[in-house]
Amino acid sequence: MKKKFQDLTIEIVKGDITRQTDIDAIVNAANAFLRKGGGVAGAIHKAAGDELEKEAVSLGPIKPGQAVITSAYNLPNKHVIHCLGPVYERDVPHDKLLANCYDNALELAEKHELKSIAFPAISTGIFGYPVEEAATVALNAIKEKVPFLSHIKLVRMVLFSDNDYLAHESVLKKW
Ligand code: ADP
């Protein structure tokens, strides 16, 4: 499903973030030390190769809501933007910190003059953020950033399960 904002498209798809061949930067739901880890980070590091961890670790540690950018190595993208999401009910206010992730990642992509960026549903795995709540925070944070973006023309959220997709679809349908 897609929504257009003049010449910028916000899109949701079901899929794997490591397979976004048409996207300039993919976003990693990182850990504070930017090490390989599990979940989406594990999949991204596995697809990128060992060089990614070497570069990423040198930029850490980061705090919840922060983002850093690296090369994408063996991935089919130019860059990986690593964001540390909040752990639900531990890193507070979790909604503000989660919105900061999207805001800071978009800012980095814009600064690097990238045209497209793909996000996973940050914090909704191991970090325990309920996906229905996270979907509202994520999509609203992206929408609020639209007026400040000139290079970015496509923002895609890549959802790993039917349930995650449906949670995001119900937010987009209300716009
Ligand atoms: P966090 O620690 O921020 O919660 P996780 O990696 O545990 O991060 O999960 C974040 C989300 O990414 C979850 O919804 C999970 O299902 C999803 N996910 C896991 N692997 C992939 C993948 N290859 N592509 C897209 N999303 C993925």
GROMACS .gro file of N, CA, C and O in nm, residues 11-118:
model
  432
   11GLU      N    1   0.545   0.401   0.154
   11GLU     CA    2   0.496   0.271   0.109
   11GLU      C    3   0.516   0.167   0.217
   11GLU      O    4   0.618   0.171   0.288
   12ILE      N    5   0.423   0.073   0.230
   12ILE     CA    6   0.446  -0.042   0.318
   12ILE      C    7   0.443  -0.169   0.233
   12ILE      O    8   0.361  -0.180   0.141
   13VAL      N    9   0.537  -0.259   0.260
   13VAL     CA   10   0.540  -0.387   0.190
   13VAL      C   11   0.569  -0.497   0.292
   13VAL      O   12   0.626  -0.470   0.398
   14LYS      N   13   0.528  -0.620   0.258
   14LYS     CA   14   0.571  -0.733   0.340
   14LYS      C   15   0.696  -0.789   0.275
   14LYS      O   16   0.700  -0.804   0.152
   15GLY      N   17   0.802  -0.813   0.353
   15GLY     CA   18   0.923  -0.865   0.291
   15GLY      C   19   1.041  -0.867   0.385
   15GLY      O   20   1.028  -0.857   0.507
   16ASP      N   21   1.160  -0.877   0.321
   16ASP     CA   22   1.287  -0.891   0.393
   16ASP      C   23   1.370  -0.765   0.364
   16ASP      O   24   1.395  -0.733   0.247
   17ILE      N   25   1.414  -0.697   0.468
   17ILE     CA   26   1.486  -0.571   0.452
   17ILE      C   27   1.620  -0.589   0.377
   17ILE      O   28   1.668  -0.495   0.314
   18THR      N   29   1.675  -0.709   0.378
   18THR     CA   30   1.804  -0.732   0.311
   18THR      C   31   1.787  -0.749   0.158
   18THR      O   32   1.885  -0.766   0.087
   19ARG      N   33   1.662  -0.748   0.111
   19ARG     CA   34   1.637  -0.775  -0.032
   19ARG      C   35   1.580  -0.654  -0.105
   19ARG      O   36   1.509  -0.671  -0.204
   20GLN      N   37   1.610  -0.535  -0.058
   20GLN     CA   38   1.551  -0.413  -0.116
   20GLN      C   39   1.647  -0.355  -0.219
   20GLN      O   40   1.717  -0.257  -0.196
   21THR      N   41   1.652  -0.417  -0.337
   21THR     CA   42   1.754  -0.386  -0.437
   21THR      C   43   1.740  -0.246  -0.498
   21THR      O   44   1.835  -0.194  -0.555
   22ASP      N   45   1.621  -0.186  -0.487
   22ASP     CA   46   1.598  -0.055  -0.549
   22ASP      C   47   1.610   0.061  -0.450
   22ASP      O   48   1.569   0.173  -0.481
   23ILE      N   49   1.667   0.035  -0.331
   23ILE     CA   50   1.666   0.135  -0.224
   23ILE      C   51   1.810   0.180  -0.190
   23ILE      O   52   1.900   0.097  -0.178
   24ASP      N   53   1.830   0.311  -0.172
   24ASP     CA   54   1.964   0.364  -0.143
   24ASP      C   55   2.015   0.325  -0.004
   24ASP      O   56   2.132   0.289   0.011
   25ALA      N   57   1.930   0.338   0.098
   25ALA     CA   58   1.974   0.305   0.235
   25ALA      C   59   1.869   0.221   0.305
   25ALA      O   60   1.749   0.252   0.300
   26ILE      N   61   1.916   0.113   0.370
   26ILE     CA   62   1.825   0.037   0.456
   26ILE      C   63   1.860   0.070   0.600
   26ILE      O   64   1.975   0.103   0.632
   27VAL      N   65   1.760   0.061   0.687
   27VAL     CA   66   1.780   0.094   0.828
   27VAL      C   67   1.790  -0.035   0.908
   27VAL      O   68   1.714  -0.130   0.887
   28ASN      N   69   1.885  -0.035   1.000
   28ASN     CA   70   1.905  -0.148   1.089
   28ASN      C   71   1.851  -0.113   1.227
   28ASN      O   72   1.878  -0.004   1.279
   29ALA      N   73   1.776  -0.206   1.287
   29ALA     CA   74   1.736  -0.192   1.428
   29ALA      C   75   1.853  -0.244   1.510
   29ALA      O   76   1.863  -0.363   1.539
   30ALA      N   77   1.945  -0.153   1.543
   30ALA     CA   78   2.075  -0.190   1.600
   30ALA      C   79   2.070  -0.207   1.752
   30ALA      O   80   1.971  -0.173   1.816
   31ASN      N   81   2.180  -0.256   1.808
   31ASN     CA   82   2.201  -0.253   1.953
   31ASN      C   83   2.298  -0.138   1.981
   31ASN      O   84   2.360  -0.084   1.889
   32ALA      N   85   2.311  -0.101   2.109
   32ALA     CA   86   2.388   0.020   2.145
   32ALA      C   87   2.532   0.015   2.095
   32ALA      O   88   2.589   0.118   2.059
   33PHE      N   89   2.592  -0.104   2.093
   33PHE     CA   90   2.733  -0.116   2.054
   33PHE      C   91   2.751  -0.147   1.905
   33PHE      O   92   2.863  -0.165   1.859
   34LEU      N   93   2.637  -0.153   1.833
   34LEU     CA   94   2.638  -0.172   1.688
   34LEU      C   95   2.705  -0.304   1.647
   34LEU      O   96   2.767  -0.314   1.541
   35ARG      N   97   2.686  -0.403   1.735
   35ARG     CA   98   2.738  -0.536   1.703
   35ARG      C   99   2.631  -0.615   1.627
   35ARG      O  100   2.514  -0.576   1.623
   36LYS      N  101   2.674  -0.729   1.572
   36LYS     CA  102   2.586  -0.810   1.486
   36LYS      C  103   2.449  -0.838   1.548
   36LYS      O  104   2.348  -0.801   1.492
   37GLY      N  105   2.445  -0.905   1.662
   37GLY     CA  106   2.319  -0.936   1.730
   37GLY      C  107   2.228  -1.029   1.652
   37GLY      O  108   2.270  -1.092   1.555
   38GLY      N  109   2.100  -1.033   1.696
   38GLY     CA  110   2.001  -1.122   1.631
   38GLY      C  111   1.897  -1.042   1.557
   38GLY      O  112   1.921  -0.926   1.524
   39GLY      N  113   1.784  -1.104   1.529
   39GLY     CA  114   1.671  -1.036   1.463
   39GLY      C  115   1.712  -0.973   1.332
   39GLY      O  116   1.792  -1.029   1.255
   40VAL      N  117   1.660  -0.855   1.307
   40VAL     CA  118   1.687  -0.788   1.180
   40VAL      C  119   1.835  -0.749   1.168
   40VAL      O  120   1.893  -0.757   1.059
   41ALA      N  121   1.897  -0.714   1.279
   41ALA     CA  122   2.041  -0.679   1.278
   41ALA      C  123   2.125  -0.799   1.234
   41ALA      O  124   2.217  -0.785   1.153
   42GLY      N  125   2.090  -0.917   1.286
   42GLY     CA  126   2.161  -1.040   1.248
   42GLY      C  127   2.152  -1.064   1.098
   42GLY      O  128   2.251  -1.096   1.032
   43ALA      N  129   2.031  -1.046   1.044
   43ALA     CA  130   2.009  -1.069   0.900
   43ALA      C  131   2.087  -0.967   0.815
   43ALA      O  132   2.149  -1.003   0.715
   44ILE      N  133   2.088  -0.841   0.859
   44ILE     CA  134   2.159  -0.736   0.784
   44ILE      C  135   2.310  -0.761   0.787
   44ILE      O  136   2.377  -0.753   0.683
   45HIS      N  137   2.366  -0.791   0.904
   45HIS     CA  138   2.510  -0.815   0.914
   45HIS      C  139   2.550  -0.940   0.834
   45HIS      O  140   2.656  -0.941   0.771
   46LYS      N  141   2.467  -1.042   0.837
   46LYS     CA  142   2.498  -1.165   0.763
   46LYS      C  143   2.504  -1.135   0.613
   46LYS      O  144   2.596  -1.178   0.543
   47ALA      N  145   2.408  -1.058   0.564
   47ALA     CA  146   2.403  -1.027   0.421
   47ALA      C  147   2.514  -0.928   0.381
   47ALA      O  148   2.565  -0.935   0.269
   48ALA      N  149   2.552  -0.839   0.472
   48ALA     CA  150   2.653  -0.737   0.439
   48ALA      C  151   2.795  -0.791   0.445
   48ALA      O  152   2.881  -0.746   0.369
   49GLY      N  153   2.820  -0.886   0.536
   49GLY     CA  154   2.956  -0.938   0.557
   49GLY      C  155   3.022  -0.873   0.677
   49GLY      O  156   2.974  -0.771   0.729
   50ASP      N  157   3.137  -0.929   0.719
   50ASP     CA  158   3.203  -0.889   0.844
   50ASP      C  159   3.250  -0.744   0.847
   50ASP      O  160   3.266  -0.685   0.954
   51GLU      N  161   3.278  -0.686   0.731
   51GLU     CA  162   3.327  -0.548   0.727
   51GLU      C  163   3.227  -0.451   0.789
   51GLU      O  164   3.266  -0.347   0.844
   52LEU      N  165   3.099  -0.483   0.779
   52LEU     CA  166   2.996  -0.391   0.831
   52LEU      C  167   3.012  -0.372   0.981
   52LEU      O  168   3.009  -0.260   1.031
   53GLU      N  169   3.033  -0.481   1.054
   53GLU     CA  170   3.045  -0.469   1.200
   53GLU      C  171   3.167  -0.386   1.238
   53GLU      O  172   3.161  -0.304   1.330
   54LYS      N  173   3.276  -0.405   1.166
   54LYS     CA  174   3.399  -0.329   1.195
   54LYS      C  175   3.373  -0.180   1.187
   54LYS      O  176   3.412  -0.102   1.274
   55GLU      N  177   3.310  -0.136   1.079
   55GLU     CA  178   3.283   0.007   1.064
   55GLU      C  179   3.180   0.055   1.165
   55GLU      O  180   3.198   0.160   1.229
   56ALA      N  181   3.075  -0.024   1.184
   56ALA     CA  182   2.965   0.020   1.272
   56ALA      C  183   3.012   0.035   1.416
   56ALA      O  184   2.984   0.137   1.482
   57VAL      N  185   3.086  -0.064   1.467
   57VAL     CA  186   3.131  -0.061   1.607
   57VAL      C  187   3.215   0.064   1.635
   57VAL      O  188   3.206   0.123   1.744
   58SER      N  189   3.291   0.108   1.536
   58SER     CA  190   3.377   0.227   1.556
   58SER      C  191   3.294   0.354   1.576
   58SER      O  192   3.347   0.456   1.619
   59LEU      N  193   3.165   0.351   1.544
   59LEU     CA  194   3.078   0.469   1.557
   59LEU      C  195   2.996   0.467   1.687
   59LEU      O  196   2.922   0.561   1.716
   60GLY      N  197   3.005   0.356   1.762
   60GLY     CA  198   2.924   0.341   1.884
   60GLY      C  199   3.002   0.374   2.010
   60GLY      O  200   3.118   0.412   2.000
   61PRO      N  201   2.939   0.363   2.128
   61PRO     CA  202   2.799   0.326   2.145
   61PRO      C  203   2.705   0.442   2.116
   61PRO      O  204   2.746   0.558   2.120
   62ILE      N  205   2.578   0.408   2.086
   62ILE     CA  206   2.476   0.511   2.064
   62ILE      C  207   2.364   0.495   2.167
   62ILE      O  208   2.351   0.389   2.229
   63LYS      N  209   2.287   0.603   2.182
   63LYS     CA  210   2.177   0.604   2.279
   63LYS      C  211   2.043   0.584   2.208
   63LYS      O  212   2.033   0.611   2.087
   64PRO      N  213   1.938   0.541   2.281
   64PRO     CA  214   1.807   0.523   2.217
   64PRO      C  215   1.762   0.649   2.141
   64PRO      O  216   1.772   0.760   2.195
   65GLY      N  217   1.721   0.629   2.017
   65GLY     CA  218   1.676   0.741   1.933
   65GLY      C  219   1.784   0.790   1.838
   65GLY      O  220   1.753   0.859   1.740
   66GLN      N  221   1.911   0.756   1.865
   66GLN     CA  222   2.020   0.803   1.779
   66GLN      C  223   2.037   0.714   1.655
   66GLN      O  224   1.995   0.598   1.654
   67ALA      N  225   2.102   0.770   1.553
   67ALA     CA  226   2.127   0.697   1.429
   67ALA      C  227   2.266   0.730   1.375
   67ALA      O  228   2.312   0.844   1.390
   68VAL      N  229   2.331   0.631   1.315
   68VAL     CA  230   2.460   0.652   1.247
   68VAL      C  231   2.455   0.583   1.111
   68VAL      O  232   2.375   0.492   1.090
   69ILE      N  233   2.543   0.627   1.021
   69ILE     CA  234   2.540   0.574   0.883
   69ILE      C  235   2.673   0.508   0.848
   69ILE      O  236   2.780   0.557   0.888
   70THR      N  237   2.664   0.396   0.777
   70THR     CA  238   2.785   0.325   0.729
   70THR      C  239   2.763   0.288   0.582
   70THR      O  240   2.654   0.305   0.528
   71SER      N  241   2.868   0.230   0.523
   71SER     CA  242   2.854   0.167   0.392
   71SER      C  243   2.768   0.041   0.407
   71SER      O  244   2.743  -0.004   0.517
   72ALA      N  245   2.730  -0.015   0.291
   72ALA     CA  246   2.641  -0.133   0.295
   72ALA      C  247   2.713  -0.261   0.252
   72ALA      O  248   2.652  -0.369   0.251
   73TYR      N  249   2.841  -0.251   0.213
   73TYR     CA  250   2.923  -0.367   0.178
   73TYR      C  251   2.851  -0.459   0.079
   73TYR      O  252   2.813  -0.414  -0.027
   74ASN      N  253   2.827  -0.587   0.116
   74ASN     CA  254   2.769  -0.681   0.018
   74ASN      C  255   2.618  -0.668  -0.003
   74ASN      O  256   2.560  -0.745  -0.081
   75LEU      N  257   2.556  -0.577   0.070
   75LEU     CA  258   2.413  -0.556   0.049
   75LEU      C  259   2.391  -0.480  -0.083
   75LEU      O  260   2.482  -0.410  -0.129
   76PRO      N  261   2.273  -0.490  -0.141
   76PRO     CA  262   2.249  -0.423  -0.270
   76PRO      C  263   2.218  -0.273  -0.257
   76PRO      O  264   2.161  -0.216  -0.348
   77ASN      N  265   2.258  -0.213  -0.145
   77ASN     CA  266   2.225  -0.072  -0.118
   77ASN      C  267   2.354   0.007  -0.106
   77ASN      O  268   2.463  -0.049  -0.101
   78LYS      N  269   2.341   0.143  -0.098
   78LYS     CA  270   2.461   0.225  -0.082
   78LYS      C  271   2.503   0.233   0.064
   78LYS      O  272   2.621   0.240   0.097
   79HIS      N  273   2.405   0.243   0.152
   79HIS     CA  274   2.432   0.266   0.294
   79HIS      C  275   2.341   0.183   0.384
   79HIS      O  276   2.231   0.145   0.343
   80VAL      N  277   2.390   0.162   0.508
   80VAL     CA  278   2.304   0.114   0.616
   80VAL      C  279   2.299   0.225   0.720
   80VAL      O  280   2.403   0.282   0.756
   81ILE      N  281   2.179   0.260   0.764
   81ILE     CA  282   2.163   0.357   0.873
   81ILE      C  283   2.121   0.276   0.996
   81ILE      O  284   2.022   0.201   0.990
   82HIS      N  285   2.200   0.287   1.102
   82HIS     CA  286   2.177   0.206   1.221
   82HIS      C  287   2.110   0.291   1.328
   82HIS      O  288   2.164   0.395   1.368
   83CYS      N  289   1.993   0.246   1.373
   83CYS     CA  290   1.919   0.320   1.477
   83CYS      C  291   1.906   0.231   1.600
   83CYS      O  292   1.880   0.112   1.587
   84LEU      N  293   1.918   0.292   1.717
   84LEU     CA  294   1.889   0.219   1.840
   84LEU      C  295   1.748   0.258   1.884
   84LEU      O  296   1.724   0.373   1.924
   85GLY      N  297   1.656   0.161   1.876
   85GLY     CA  298   1.519   0.186   1.923
   85GLY      C  299   1.513   0.176   2.074
   85GLY      O  300   1.603   0.123   2.139
   86PRO      N  301   1.403   0.227   2.133
   86PRO     CA  302   1.386   0.213   2.278
   86PRO      C  303   1.339   0.072   2.315
   86PRO      O  304   1.265   0.010   2.239
   87VAL      N  305   1.383   0.025   2.431
   87VAL     CA  306   1.325  -0.097   2.488
   87VAL      C  307   1.192  -0.053   2.551
   87VAL      O  308   1.191   0.041   2.632
   88TYR      N  309   1.083  -0.117   2.510
   88TYR     CA  310   0.950  -0.074   2.555
   88TYR      C  311   0.942  -0.076   2.707
   88TYR      O  312   0.980  -0.172   2.771
   89GLU      N  313   0.891   0.032   2.764
   89GLU     CA  314   0.872   0.050   2.909
   89GLU      C  315   1.002   0.055   2.989
   89GLU      O  316   0.999   0.060   3.110
   90ARG      N  317   1.116   0.055   2.924
   90ARG     CA  318   1.241   0.077   2.997
   90ARG      C  319   1.302   0.210   2.956
   90ARG      O  320   1.337   0.292   3.041
   91ASP      N  321   1.312   0.231   2.825
   91ASP     CA  322   1.366   0.359   2.774
   91ASP      C  323   1.248   0.452   2.751
   91ASP      O  324   1.169   0.430   2.659
   92VAL      N  325   1.231   0.550   2.839
   92VAL     CA  326   1.113   0.637   2.830
   92VAL      C  327   1.151   0.782   2.802
   92VAL      O  328   1.261   0.825   2.839
   93PRO      N  329   1.058   0.861   2.742
   93PRO     CA  330   0.929   0.818   2.686
   93PRO      C  331   0.950   0.738   2.557
   93PRO      O  332   1.009   0.790   2.462
   94HIS      N  333   0.899   0.613   2.556
   94HIS     CA  334   0.933   0.525   2.443
   94HIS      C  335   0.881   0.578   2.309
   94HIS      O  336   0.944   0.558   2.207
   95ASP      N  337   0.764   0.647   2.311
   95ASP     CA  338   0.711   0.696   2.183
   95ASP      C  339   0.800   0.806   2.124
   95ASP      O  340   0.830   0.807   2.005
   96LYS      N  341   0.848   0.896   2.210
   96LYS     CA  342   0.936   1.004   2.163
   96LYS      C  343   1.069   0.946   2.112
   96LYS      O  344   1.120   0.987   2.007
   97LEU      N  345   1.124   0.850   2.186
   97LEU     CA  346   1.252   0.791   2.145
   97LEU      C  347   1.238   0.714   2.014
   97LEU      O  348   1.329   0.717   1.930
   98LEU      N  349   1.126   0.645   1.998
   98LEU     CA  350   1.105   0.572   1.872
   98LEU      C  351   1.089   0.670   1.755
   98LEU      O  352   1.148   0.651   1.648
   99ALA      N  353   1.014   0.777   1.776
   99ALA     CA  354   0.998   0.879   1.671
   99ALA      C  355   1.133   0.940   1.635
   99ALA      O  356   1.162   0.965   1.518
  100ASN      N  357   1.220   0.961   1.736
  100ASN     CA  358   1.354   1.015   1.711
  100ASN      C  359   1.434   0.927   1.615
  100ASN      O  360   1.512   0.977   1.533
  101CYS      N  361   1.417   0.794   1.626
  101CYS     CA  362   1.488   0.702   1.536
  101CYS      C  363   1.454   0.734   1.391
  101CYS      O  364   1.544   0.745   1.306
  102TYR      N  365   1.325   0.744   1.362
  102TYR     CA  366   1.281   0.769   1.224
  102TYR      C  367   1.327   0.908   1.178
  102TYR      O  368   1.375   0.925   1.066
  103ASP      N  369   1.311   1.004   1.268
  103ASP     CA  370   1.349   1.141   1.236
  103ASP      C  371   1.500   1.151   1.205
  103ASP      O  372   1.541   1.208   1.104
  104ASN      N  373   1.581   1.093   1.293
  104ASN     CA  374   1.728   1.101   1.276
  104ASN      C  375   1.775   1.022   1.154
  104ASN      O  376   1.868   1.064   1.084
  105ALA      N  377   1.712   0.907   1.128
  105ALA     CA  378   1.750   0.828   1.010
  105ALA      C  379   1.718   0.904   0.882
  105ALA      O  380   1.799   0.909   0.789
  106LEU      N  381   1.600   0.966   0.877
  106LEU     CA  382   1.562   1.043   0.758
  106LEU      C  383   1.655   1.163   0.740
  106LEU      O  384   1.693   1.197   0.627
  107GLU      N  385   1.693   1.224   0.851
  107GLU     CA  386   1.784   1.338   0.845
  107GLU      C  387   1.919   1.297   0.786
  107GLU      O  388   1.976   1.368   0.702
  108LEU      N  389   1.971   1.183   0.830
  108LEU     CA  390   2.099   1.134   0.777
  108LEU      C  391   2.088   1.103   0.627
  108LEU      O  392   2.179   1.136   0.549
  109ALA      N  393   1.980   1.039   0.588
  109ALA     CA  394   1.960   1.005   0.447
  109ALA      C  395   1.952   1.132   0.362
  109ALA      O  396   2.011   1.140   0.254
  110GLU      N  397   1.882   1.230   0.415
  110GLU     CA  398   1.867   1.357   0.344
  110GLU      C  399   2.004   1.425   0.329
  110GLU      O  400   2.039   1.475   0.223
  111LYS      N  401   2.081   1.425   0.438
  111LYS     CA  402   2.214   1.487   0.438
  111LYS      C  403   2.306   1.421   0.334
  111LYS      O  404   2.389   1.487   0.273
  112HIS      N  405   2.289   1.291   0.313
  112HIS     CA  406   2.370   1.219   0.215
  112HIS      C  407   2.307   1.221   0.075
  112HIS      O  408   2.351   1.148  -0.014
  113GLU      N  409   2.202   1.301   0.060
  113GLU     CA  410   2.136   1.321  -0.069
  113GLU      C  411   2.084   1.191  -0.128
  113GLU      O  412   2.090   1.168  -0.249
  114LEU      N  413   2.032   1.103  -0.041
  114LEU     CA  414   1.977   0.975  -0.087
  114LEU      C  415   1.833   0.995  -0.132
  114LEU      O  416   1.763   1.083  -0.082
  115LYS      N  417   1.792   0.910  -0.226
  115LYS     CA  418   1.657   0.924  -0.283
  115LYS      C  419   1.555   0.830  -0.219
  115LYS      O  420   1.434   0.854  -0.226
  116SER      N  421   1.607   0.721  -0.156
  116SER     CA  422   1.513   0.622  -0.103
  116SER      C  423   1.570   0.556   0.021
  116SER      O  424   1.691   0.539   0.035
  117ILE      N  425   1.479   0.518   0.112
  117ILE     CA  426   1.519   0.458   0.239
  117ILE      C  427   1.414   0.355   0.279
  117ILE      O  428   1.294   0.377   0.253
  118ALA      N  429   1.459   0.244   0.337
  118ALA     CA  430   1.366   0.140   0.383
  118ALA      C  431   1.390   0.110   0.530
  118ALA      O  432   1.504   0.092   0.573
   0.00000   0.00000   0.00000
